[in-house]
Structures are given as structure tokens and as C-alpha cells.
PDB file of C-alpha atoms in Angstrom:
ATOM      1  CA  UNK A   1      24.835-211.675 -48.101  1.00  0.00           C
ATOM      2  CA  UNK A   2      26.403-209.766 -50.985  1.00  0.00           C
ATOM      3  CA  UNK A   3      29.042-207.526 -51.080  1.00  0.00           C
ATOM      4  CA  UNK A   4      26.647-205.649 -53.713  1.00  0.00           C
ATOM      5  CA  UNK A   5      23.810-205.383 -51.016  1.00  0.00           C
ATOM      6  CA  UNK A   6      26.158-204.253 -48.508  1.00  0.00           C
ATOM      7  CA  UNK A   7      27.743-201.078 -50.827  1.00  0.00           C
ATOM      8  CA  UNK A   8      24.101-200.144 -51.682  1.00  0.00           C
ATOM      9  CA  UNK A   9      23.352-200.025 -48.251  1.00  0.00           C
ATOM     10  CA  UNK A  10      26.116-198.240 -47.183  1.00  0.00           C
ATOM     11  CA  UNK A  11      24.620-195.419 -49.301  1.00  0.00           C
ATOM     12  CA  UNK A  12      21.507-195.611 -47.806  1.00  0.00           C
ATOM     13  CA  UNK A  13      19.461-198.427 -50.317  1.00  0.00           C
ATOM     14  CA  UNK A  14      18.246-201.375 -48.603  1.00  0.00           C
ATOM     15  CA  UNK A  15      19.237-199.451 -45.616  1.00  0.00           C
ATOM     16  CA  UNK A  16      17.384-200.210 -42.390  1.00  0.00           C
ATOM     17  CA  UNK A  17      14.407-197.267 -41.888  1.00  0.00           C
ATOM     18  CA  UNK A  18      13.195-195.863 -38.959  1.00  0.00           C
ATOM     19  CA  UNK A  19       9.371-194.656 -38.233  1.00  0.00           C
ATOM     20  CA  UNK A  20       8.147-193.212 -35.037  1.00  0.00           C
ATOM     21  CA  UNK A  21       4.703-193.317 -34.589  1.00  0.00           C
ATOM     22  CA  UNK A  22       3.253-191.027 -31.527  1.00  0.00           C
ATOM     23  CA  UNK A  23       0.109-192.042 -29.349  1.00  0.00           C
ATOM     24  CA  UNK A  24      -1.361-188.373 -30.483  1.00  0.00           C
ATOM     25  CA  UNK A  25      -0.386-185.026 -32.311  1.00  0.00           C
ATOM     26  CA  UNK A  26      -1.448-182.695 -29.854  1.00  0.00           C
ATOM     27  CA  UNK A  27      -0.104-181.727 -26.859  1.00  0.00           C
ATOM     28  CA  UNK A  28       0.428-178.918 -24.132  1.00  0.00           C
ATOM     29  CA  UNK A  29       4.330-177.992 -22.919  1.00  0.00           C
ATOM     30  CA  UNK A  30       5.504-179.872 -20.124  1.00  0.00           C
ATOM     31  CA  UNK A  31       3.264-183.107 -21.321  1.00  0.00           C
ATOM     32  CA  UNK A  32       4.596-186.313 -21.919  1.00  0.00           C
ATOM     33  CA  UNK A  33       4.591-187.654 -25.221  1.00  0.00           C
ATOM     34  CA  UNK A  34       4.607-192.176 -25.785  1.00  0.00           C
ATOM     35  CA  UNK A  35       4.913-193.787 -28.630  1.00  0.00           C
ATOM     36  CA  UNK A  36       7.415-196.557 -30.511  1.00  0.00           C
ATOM     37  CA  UNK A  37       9.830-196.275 -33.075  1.00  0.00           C
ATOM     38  CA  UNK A  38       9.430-198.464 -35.396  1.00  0.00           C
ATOM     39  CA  UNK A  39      12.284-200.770 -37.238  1.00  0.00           C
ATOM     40  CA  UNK A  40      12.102-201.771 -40.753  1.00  0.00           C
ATOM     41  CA  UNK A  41      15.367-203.967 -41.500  1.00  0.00           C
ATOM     42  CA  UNK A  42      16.957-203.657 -44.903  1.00  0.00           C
ATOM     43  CA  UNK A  43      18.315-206.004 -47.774  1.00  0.00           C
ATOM     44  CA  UNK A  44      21.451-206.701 -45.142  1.00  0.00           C
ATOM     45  CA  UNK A  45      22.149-207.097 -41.361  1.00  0.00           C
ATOM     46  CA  UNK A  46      23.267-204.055 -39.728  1.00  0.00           C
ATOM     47  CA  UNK A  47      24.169-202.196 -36.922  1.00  0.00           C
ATOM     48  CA  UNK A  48      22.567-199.587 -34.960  1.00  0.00           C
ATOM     49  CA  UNK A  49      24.657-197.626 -32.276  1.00  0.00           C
ATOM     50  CA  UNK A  50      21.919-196.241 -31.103  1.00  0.00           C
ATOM     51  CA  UNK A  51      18.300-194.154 -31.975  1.00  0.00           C
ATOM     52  CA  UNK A  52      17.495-190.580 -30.794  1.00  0.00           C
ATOM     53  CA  UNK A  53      14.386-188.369 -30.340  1.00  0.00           C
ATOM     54  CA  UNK A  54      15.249-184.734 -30.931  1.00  0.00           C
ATOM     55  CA  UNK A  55      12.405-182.180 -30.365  1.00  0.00           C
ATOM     56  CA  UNK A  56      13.008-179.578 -32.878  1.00  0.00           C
ATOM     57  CA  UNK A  57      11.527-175.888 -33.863  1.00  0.00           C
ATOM     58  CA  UNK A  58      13.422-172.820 -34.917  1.00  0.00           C
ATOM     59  CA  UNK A  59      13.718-169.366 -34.412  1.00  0.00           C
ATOM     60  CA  UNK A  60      14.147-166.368 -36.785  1.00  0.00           C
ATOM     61  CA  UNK A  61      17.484-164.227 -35.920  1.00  0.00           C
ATOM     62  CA  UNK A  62      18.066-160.612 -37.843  1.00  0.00           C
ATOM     63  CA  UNK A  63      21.623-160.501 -39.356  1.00  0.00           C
ATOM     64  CA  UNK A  64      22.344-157.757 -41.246  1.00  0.00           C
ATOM     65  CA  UNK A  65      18.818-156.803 -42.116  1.00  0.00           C
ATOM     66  CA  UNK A  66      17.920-160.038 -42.953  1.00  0.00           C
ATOM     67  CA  UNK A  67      15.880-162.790 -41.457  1.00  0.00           C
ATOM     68  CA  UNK A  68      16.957-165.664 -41.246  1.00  0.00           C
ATOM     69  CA  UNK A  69      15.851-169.524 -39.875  1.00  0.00           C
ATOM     70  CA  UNK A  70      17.948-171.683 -36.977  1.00  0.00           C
ATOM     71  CA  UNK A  71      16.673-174.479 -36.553  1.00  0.00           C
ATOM     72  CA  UNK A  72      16.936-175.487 -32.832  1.00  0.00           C
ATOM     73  CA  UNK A  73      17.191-178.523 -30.050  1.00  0.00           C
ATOM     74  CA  UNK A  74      14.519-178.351 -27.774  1.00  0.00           C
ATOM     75  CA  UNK A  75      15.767-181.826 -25.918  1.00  0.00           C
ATOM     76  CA  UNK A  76      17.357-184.916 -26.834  1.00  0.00           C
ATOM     77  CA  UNK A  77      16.362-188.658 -25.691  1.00  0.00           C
ATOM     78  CA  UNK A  78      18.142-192.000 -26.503  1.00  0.00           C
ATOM     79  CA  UNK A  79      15.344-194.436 -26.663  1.00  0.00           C
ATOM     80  CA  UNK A  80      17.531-197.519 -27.755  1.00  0.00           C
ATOM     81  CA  UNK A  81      20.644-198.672 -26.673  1.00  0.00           C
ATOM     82  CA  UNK A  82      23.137-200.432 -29.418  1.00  0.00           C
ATOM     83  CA  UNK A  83      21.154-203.594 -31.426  1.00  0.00           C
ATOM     84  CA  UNK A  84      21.742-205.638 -34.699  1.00  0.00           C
ATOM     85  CA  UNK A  85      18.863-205.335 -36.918  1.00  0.00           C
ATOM     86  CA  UNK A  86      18.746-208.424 -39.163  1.00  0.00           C
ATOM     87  CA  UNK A  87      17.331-208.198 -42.807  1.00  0.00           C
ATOM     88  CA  UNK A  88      14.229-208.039 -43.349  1.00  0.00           C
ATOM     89  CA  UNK A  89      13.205-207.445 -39.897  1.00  0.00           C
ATOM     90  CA  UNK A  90      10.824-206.121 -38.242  1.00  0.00           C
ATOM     91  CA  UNK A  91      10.806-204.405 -34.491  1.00  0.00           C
ATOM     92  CA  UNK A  92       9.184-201.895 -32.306  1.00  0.00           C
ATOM     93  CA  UNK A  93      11.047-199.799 -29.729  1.00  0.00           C
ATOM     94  CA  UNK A  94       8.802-198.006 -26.728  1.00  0.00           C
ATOM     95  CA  UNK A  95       9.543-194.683 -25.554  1.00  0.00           C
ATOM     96  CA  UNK A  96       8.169-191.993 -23.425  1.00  0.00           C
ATOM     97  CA  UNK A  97       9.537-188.341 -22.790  1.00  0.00           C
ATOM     98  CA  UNK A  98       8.434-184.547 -21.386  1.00  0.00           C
ATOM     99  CA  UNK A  99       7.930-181.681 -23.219  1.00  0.00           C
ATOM    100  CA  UNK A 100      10.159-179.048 -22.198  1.00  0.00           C
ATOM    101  CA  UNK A 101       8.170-176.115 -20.429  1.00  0.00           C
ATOM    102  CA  UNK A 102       9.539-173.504 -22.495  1.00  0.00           C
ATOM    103  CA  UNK A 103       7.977-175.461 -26.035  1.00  0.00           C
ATOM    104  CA  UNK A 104       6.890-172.649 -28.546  1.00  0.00           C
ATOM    105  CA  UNK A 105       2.967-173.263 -29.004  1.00  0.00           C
ATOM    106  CA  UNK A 106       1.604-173.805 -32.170  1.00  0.00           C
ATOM    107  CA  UNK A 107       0.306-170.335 -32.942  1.00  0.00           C
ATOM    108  CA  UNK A 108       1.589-168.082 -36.065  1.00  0.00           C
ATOM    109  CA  UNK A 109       4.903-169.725 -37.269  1.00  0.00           C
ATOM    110  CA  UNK A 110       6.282-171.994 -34.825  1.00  0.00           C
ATOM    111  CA  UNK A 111       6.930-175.461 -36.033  1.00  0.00           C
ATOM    112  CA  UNK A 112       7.481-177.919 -33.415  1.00  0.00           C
ATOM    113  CA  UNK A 113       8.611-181.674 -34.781  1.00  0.00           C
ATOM    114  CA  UNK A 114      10.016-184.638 -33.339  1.00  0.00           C
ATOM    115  CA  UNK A 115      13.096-185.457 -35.185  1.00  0.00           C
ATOM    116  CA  UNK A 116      14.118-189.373 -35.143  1.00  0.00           C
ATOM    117  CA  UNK A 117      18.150-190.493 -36.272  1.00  0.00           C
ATOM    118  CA  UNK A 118      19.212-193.692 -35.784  1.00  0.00           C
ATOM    119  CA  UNK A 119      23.109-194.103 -36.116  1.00  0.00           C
ATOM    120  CA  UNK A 120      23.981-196.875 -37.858  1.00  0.00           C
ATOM    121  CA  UNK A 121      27.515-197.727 -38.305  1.00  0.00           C
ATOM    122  CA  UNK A 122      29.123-197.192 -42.022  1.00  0.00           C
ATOM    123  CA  UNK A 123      25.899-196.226 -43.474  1.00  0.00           C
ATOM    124  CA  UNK A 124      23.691-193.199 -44.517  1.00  0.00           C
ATOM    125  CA  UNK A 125      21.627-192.507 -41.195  1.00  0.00           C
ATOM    126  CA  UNK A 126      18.240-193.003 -41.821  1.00  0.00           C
ATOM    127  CA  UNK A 127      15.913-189.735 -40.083  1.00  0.00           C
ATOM    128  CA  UNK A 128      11.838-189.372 -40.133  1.00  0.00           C
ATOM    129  CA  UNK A 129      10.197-185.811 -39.200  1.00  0.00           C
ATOM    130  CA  UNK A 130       7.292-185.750 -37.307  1.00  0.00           C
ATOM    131  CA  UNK A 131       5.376-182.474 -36.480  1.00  0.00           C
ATOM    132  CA  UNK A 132       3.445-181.996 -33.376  1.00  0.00           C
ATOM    133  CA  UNK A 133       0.532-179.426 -32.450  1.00  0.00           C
ATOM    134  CA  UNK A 134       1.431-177.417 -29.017  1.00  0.00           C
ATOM    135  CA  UNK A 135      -1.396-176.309 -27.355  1.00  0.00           C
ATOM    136  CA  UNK A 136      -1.489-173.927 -24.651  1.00  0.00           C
ATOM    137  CA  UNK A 137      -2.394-174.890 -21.119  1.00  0.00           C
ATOM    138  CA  UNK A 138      -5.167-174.121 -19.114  1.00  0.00           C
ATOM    139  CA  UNK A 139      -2.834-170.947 -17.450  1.00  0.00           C
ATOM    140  CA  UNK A 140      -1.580-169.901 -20.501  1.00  0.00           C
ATOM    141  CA  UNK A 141      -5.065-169.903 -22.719  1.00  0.00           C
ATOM    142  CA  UNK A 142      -6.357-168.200 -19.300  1.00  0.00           C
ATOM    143  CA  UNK A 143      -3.722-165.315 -20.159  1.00  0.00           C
ATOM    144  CA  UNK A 144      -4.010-165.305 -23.922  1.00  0.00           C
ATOM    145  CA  UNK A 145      -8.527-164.855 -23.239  1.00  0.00           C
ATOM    146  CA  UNK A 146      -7.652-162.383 -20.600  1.00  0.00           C
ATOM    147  CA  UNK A 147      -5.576-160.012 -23.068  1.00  0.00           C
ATOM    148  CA  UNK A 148      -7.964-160.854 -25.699  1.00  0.00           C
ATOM    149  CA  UNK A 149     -10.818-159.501 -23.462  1.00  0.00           C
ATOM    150  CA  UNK A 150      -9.461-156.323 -22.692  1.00  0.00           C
ATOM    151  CA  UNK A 151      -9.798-155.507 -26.243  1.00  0.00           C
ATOM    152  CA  UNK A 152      -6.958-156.828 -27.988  1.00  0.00           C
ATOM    153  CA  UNK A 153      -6.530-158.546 -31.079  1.00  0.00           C
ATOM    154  CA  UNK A 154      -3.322-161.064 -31.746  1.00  0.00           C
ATOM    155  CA  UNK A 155      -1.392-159.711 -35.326  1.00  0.00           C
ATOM    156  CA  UNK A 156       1.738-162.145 -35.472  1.00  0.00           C
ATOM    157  CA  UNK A 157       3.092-165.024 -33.029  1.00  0.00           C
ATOM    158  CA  UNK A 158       6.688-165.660 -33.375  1.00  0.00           C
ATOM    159  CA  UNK A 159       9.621-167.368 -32.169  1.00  0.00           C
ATOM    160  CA  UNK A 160      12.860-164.945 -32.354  1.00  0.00           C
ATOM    161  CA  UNK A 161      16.026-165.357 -31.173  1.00  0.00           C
ATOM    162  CA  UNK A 162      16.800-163.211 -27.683  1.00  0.00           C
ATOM    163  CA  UNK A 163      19.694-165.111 -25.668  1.00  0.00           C
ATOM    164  CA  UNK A 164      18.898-162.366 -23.059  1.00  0.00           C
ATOM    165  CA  UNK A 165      15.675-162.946 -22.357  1.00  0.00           C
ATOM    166  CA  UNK A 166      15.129-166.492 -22.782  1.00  0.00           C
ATOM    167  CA  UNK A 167      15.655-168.404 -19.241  1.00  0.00           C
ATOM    168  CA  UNK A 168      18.038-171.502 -20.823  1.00  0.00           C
ATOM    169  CA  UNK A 169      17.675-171.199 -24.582  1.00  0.00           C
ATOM    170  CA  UNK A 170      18.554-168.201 -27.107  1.00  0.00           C
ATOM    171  CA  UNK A 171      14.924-168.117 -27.964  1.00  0.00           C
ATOM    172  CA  UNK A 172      11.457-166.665 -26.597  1.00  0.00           C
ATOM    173  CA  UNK A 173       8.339-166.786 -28.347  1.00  0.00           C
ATOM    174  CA  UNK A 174       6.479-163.559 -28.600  1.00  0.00           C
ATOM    175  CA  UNK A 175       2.630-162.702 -29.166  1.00  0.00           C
ATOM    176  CA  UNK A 176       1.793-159.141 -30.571  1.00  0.00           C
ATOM    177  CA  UNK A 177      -1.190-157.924 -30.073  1.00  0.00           C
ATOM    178  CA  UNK A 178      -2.928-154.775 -31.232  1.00  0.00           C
ATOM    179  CA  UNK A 179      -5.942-152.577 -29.312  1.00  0.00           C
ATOM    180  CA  UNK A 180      -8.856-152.857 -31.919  1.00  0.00           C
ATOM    181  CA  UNK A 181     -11.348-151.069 -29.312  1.00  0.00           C
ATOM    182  CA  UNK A 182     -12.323-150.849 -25.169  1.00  0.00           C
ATOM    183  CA  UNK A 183     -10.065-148.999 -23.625  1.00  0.00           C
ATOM    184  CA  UNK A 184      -6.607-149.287 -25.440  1.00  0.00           C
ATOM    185  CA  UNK A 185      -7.668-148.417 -28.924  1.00  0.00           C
ATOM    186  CA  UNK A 186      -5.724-144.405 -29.634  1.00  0.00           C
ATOM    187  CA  UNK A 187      -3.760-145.480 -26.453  1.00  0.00           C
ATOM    188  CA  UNK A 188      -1.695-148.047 -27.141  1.00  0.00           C
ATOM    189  CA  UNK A 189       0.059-149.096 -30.442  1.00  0.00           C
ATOM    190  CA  UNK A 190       0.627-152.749 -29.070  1.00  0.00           C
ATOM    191  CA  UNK A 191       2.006-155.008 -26.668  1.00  0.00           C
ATOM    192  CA  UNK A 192       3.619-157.714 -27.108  1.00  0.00           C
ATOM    193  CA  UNK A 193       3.691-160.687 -24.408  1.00  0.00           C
ATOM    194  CA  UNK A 194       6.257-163.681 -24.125  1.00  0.00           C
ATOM    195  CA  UNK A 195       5.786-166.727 -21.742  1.00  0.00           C
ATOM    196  CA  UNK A 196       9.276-166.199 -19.537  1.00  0.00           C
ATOM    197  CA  UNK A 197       8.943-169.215 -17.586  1.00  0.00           C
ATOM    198  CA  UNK A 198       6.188-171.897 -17.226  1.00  0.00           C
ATOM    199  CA  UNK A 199       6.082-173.514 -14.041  1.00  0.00           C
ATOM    200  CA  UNK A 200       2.879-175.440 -14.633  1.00  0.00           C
ATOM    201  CA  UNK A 201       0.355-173.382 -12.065  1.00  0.00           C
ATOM    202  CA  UNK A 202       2.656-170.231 -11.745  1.00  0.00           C
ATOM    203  CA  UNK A 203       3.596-167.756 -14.797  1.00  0.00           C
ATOM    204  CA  UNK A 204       6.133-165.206 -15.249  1.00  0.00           C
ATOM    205  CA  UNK A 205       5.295-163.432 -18.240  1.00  0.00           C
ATOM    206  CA  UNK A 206       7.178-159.851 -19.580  1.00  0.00           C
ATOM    207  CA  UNK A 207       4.613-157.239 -21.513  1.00  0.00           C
ATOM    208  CA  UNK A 208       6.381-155.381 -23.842  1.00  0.00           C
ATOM    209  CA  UNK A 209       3.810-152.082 -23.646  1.00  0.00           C
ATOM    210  CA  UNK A 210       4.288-149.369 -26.513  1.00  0.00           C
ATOM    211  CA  UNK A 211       2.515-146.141 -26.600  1.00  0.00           C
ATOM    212  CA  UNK A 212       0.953-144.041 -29.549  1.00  0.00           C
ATOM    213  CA  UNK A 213       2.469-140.862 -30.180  1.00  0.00           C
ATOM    214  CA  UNK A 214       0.162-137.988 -29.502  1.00  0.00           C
ATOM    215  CA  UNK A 215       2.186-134.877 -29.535  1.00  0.00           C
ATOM    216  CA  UNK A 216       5.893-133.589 -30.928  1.00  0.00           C
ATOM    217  CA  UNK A 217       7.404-135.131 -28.062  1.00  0.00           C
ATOM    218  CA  UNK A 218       5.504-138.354 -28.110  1.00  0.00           C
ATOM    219  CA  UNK A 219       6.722-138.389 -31.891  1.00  0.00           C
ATOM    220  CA  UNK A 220       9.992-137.957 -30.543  1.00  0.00           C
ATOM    221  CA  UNK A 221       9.951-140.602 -27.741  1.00  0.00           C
ATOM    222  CA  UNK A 222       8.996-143.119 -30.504  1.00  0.00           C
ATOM    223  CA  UNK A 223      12.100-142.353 -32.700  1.00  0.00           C
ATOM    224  CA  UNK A 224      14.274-143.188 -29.703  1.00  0.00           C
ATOM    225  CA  UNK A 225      11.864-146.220 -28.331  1.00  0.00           C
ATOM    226  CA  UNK A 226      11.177-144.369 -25.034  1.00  0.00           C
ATOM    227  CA  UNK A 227       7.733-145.170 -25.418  1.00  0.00           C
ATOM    228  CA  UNK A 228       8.190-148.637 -24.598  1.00  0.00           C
ATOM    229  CA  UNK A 229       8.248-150.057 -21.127  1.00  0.00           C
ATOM    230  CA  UNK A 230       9.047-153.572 -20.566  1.00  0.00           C
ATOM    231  CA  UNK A 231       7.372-155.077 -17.282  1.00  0.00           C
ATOM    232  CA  UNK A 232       7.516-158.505 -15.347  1.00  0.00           C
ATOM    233  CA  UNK A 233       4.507-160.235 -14.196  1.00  0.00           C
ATOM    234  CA  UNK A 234       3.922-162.963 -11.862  1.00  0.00           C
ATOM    235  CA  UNK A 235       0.439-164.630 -12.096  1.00  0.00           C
ATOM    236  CA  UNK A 236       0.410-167.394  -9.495  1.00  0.00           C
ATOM    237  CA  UNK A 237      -1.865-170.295  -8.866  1.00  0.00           C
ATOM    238  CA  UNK A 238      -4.177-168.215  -6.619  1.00  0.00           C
ATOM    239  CA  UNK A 239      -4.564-165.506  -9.118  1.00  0.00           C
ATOM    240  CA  UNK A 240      -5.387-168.482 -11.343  1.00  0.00           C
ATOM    241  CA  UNK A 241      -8.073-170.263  -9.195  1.00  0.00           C
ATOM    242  CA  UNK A 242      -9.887-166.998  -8.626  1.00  0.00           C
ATOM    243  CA  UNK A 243     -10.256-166.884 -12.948  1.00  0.00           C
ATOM    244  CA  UNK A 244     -10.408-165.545 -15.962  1.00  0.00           C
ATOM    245  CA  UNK A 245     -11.894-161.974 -15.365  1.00  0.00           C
ATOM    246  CA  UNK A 246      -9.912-161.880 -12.113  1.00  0.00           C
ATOM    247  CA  UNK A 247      -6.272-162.065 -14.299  1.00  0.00           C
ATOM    248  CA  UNK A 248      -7.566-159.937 -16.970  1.00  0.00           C
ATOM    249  CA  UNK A 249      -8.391-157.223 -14.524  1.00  0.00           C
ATOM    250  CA  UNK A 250      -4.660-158.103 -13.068  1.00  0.00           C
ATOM    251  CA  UNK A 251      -3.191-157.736 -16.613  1.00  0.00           C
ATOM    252  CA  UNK A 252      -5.889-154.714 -17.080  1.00  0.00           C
ATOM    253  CA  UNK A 253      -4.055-152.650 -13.887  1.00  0.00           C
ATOM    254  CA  UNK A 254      -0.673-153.623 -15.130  1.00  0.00           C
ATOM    255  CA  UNK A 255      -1.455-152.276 -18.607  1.00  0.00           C
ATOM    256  CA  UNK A 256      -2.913-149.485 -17.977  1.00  0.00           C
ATOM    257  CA  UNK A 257      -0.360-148.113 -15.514  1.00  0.00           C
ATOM    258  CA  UNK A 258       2.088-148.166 -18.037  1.00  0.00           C
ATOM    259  CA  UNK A 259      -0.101-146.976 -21.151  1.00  0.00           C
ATOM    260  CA  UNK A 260      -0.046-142.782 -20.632  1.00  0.00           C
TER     261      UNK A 260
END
């Protein structure tokens, strides 16, 4: 075993690589995601400390007028303990992990990806991306038709940073959506709707409801954002199991109580 070999793959050619293949691309929050990592052993025999799954997305935080991108840990998982990969081997590693509940879906710009680093010892660590689709689940798409059907059309989905409203991270994702006719349309200017907590059958959800200006002192309430009212919602499993038109006309009363 050279000593060339082994300063080449110190800087990362030769180097061992990692590749983490998943047993699908799609999946809801709070799922759980198998698949192996695999090994690929370089030109020399080295040493890997260890090999971690971070789920990854980011949110956009305004500083100074600007937008910019964080990129942000969802959850982290060791799925190998320390090992000696010889050269020129070969060797799959098993895992399995959970979602977290509060996983931005994959609607509007959201990126989720599964971020694999394995930390091997006086050499360039070796990483491999790979992105995921997050589909709603059956409550959530229930909530998403239910605004839809009460005449509302989504504009942007986005993941922002709000370490206030977020339960445990600094993030929340939030779905505008805009009255294009029924009852809303002249009433309403939008609302805007973020998944507070997901606990599988039971969602707490905050509408963001803002009214149009009709007079002088609607004009005026809009300058100072006191047309805006921010309310919680609970929709349980029972609201749930009695379906779809039964939580849009629960989202229906809520809205419209806070829409003159």
C-alpha cells in the first residue's frame, strides 16, 4: 500500500464513497423510510468512525430586506458504528428511520433530501444527496381539498423561518391561498394556513385570515395589519371520520366568522 495512494486519498481520490439507496422516493411525514448505504472501498484501507443520515430542507429568513436560504436539520441517525473498509471493497449497511411529523411537504419550494456523511478519519468525508417527495397525508390532503372547495386557489407554498410559531424548530411551512370565487372572492384578500402540529389523526392548524379593504378605514386597517386575524384550529379524528365536506364546512364557519 503506497504512501502515494494514501496522500491521494487523504484528499479525497481513491477515497472510500458512500451511496444510499432508499426503498422509494415518496413518502408522507411521520413515515418510515428503509434502505442501505452502500460502501464502495477505495485504492487504500481506511477507516470509518462512523456514517450518518441527516434529513435536510431549508427555510427562507428576511434579513435586511433580503431573502435569504438556511439550510436546516430535520433529524439525525447513525446507521453504522466504527468499521475498516478494505480496498476495493464492497459492503451494504441497512437502515430504517421516521420522518419527523413536522417534514415540509413537497409543494411550492420545499426541498426535502436525505443527506449521507461518513467520517472517515484523516480524509476528505465523502457525502451523497438524495431528495425525497413529501406527500401529504390522508388528514392533511383532507384539509388542503376542504380549503380548496370553499373556493380557494393555492398562490405560493413556502417554508419561512418563524422560531415563534414553529412547535420545536425555527421553521413553519405556510400555504397561501387566494378566493378566486364562492363566497370569499371581494371578501377576503387571502389566508394563509400552516400545519402547527401533526399528530397523525389530530391537527392543529393556525389560519392566517386577511380582509379586503372596502372603505377609508378598511384602507387604513390594512396599513397597520389590523385586518388580519390569526386563529387556532383543532380538527380531530372525529371531525376527520365524518369527511371531507364535514371539515370544509368546519373550516367554512371558522373563516367566515373572521372574514367581515
Amino acid at each position: 500500500m503506497s504512501l502515494f495512494n494514501r496522500m491521494m486519498a487523504s484528499v479525497g481520490i481513491g477515497a472510500a464513497k458512500v451511496d444510499t439507496l432508499l426503498e422509494r422516493t415518496s413518502y408522507s411525514p411521520g413515515d418510515e423510510v428503509r434502505g442501505v448505504v452502500r460502501i464502495y472501498g477505495g485504492s487504500v484501507d481506511q477507516q470509518i468512525e462512523g456514517i450518518d443520515l441527516s434529513i435536510m430542507t431549508y427555510y427562507i429568513k428576511e434579513v435586511n430586506d433580503s431573502k435569504l436560504k438556511q439550510n436546516v436539520e430535520l433529524g439525525k441517525v447513525r446507521v453504522s458504528p466504527p468499521v475498516t473498509v478494505r480496498a476495493g471493497e464492497n459492503r451494504e449497511i441497512g437502515f430504517s428511520f421516521y420522518l419527523a411529523p413536522n417534514t415540509p411537504l413537497s409543494i411550492g419550494r420545499s426541498p426535502v433530501w436525505i443527506k449521507t456523511s461518513a467520517d472517515i478519519r484523516s480524509s476528505v468525508d465523502p457525502t451523497d444527496n438524495d431528495y425525497i417527495e413529501v406527500v401529504p397525508t390522508q388528514p392533511m390532503h383532507m384539509v388542503l381539498q376542504a380549503i380548496e372547495s370553499l373556493g380557494f386557489k393555492l398562490r405560493e407554498a413556502e417554508t419561512v423561518y418563524a422560531p415563534r410559531i414553529g412547535d420545536s424548530s425555527p421553521f413553519v411551512q405556510e400555504f397561501e391561498w387566494v378566493p378566486y370565487g364562492g363566497a370569499y372572492r371581494g371578501q377576503l384578500d387571502e389566508v394563509e394556513l400552516v400545519f402547527l402540529r401533526n399528530r397523525g389523526s389530530e391537527l392543529e392548524l393556525l389560519l392566517q385570515i386577511d380582509r379586503r379593504a372596502k372603505n377609508l378605514f378598511g384602507l387604513f386597517a390594512e396599513a397597520m395589519d389590523t385586518d388580519e386575524s390569526f386563529v387556532k384550529v383543532v380538527v380531530k379524528e372525529a371531525d376527520f371520520a365524518q369527511g371531507p365536506q364535514y371539515v370544509a364546512s368546519l373550516l367554512n364557519n371558522v373563516i367566515s366568522r373572521y372574514s367581515h
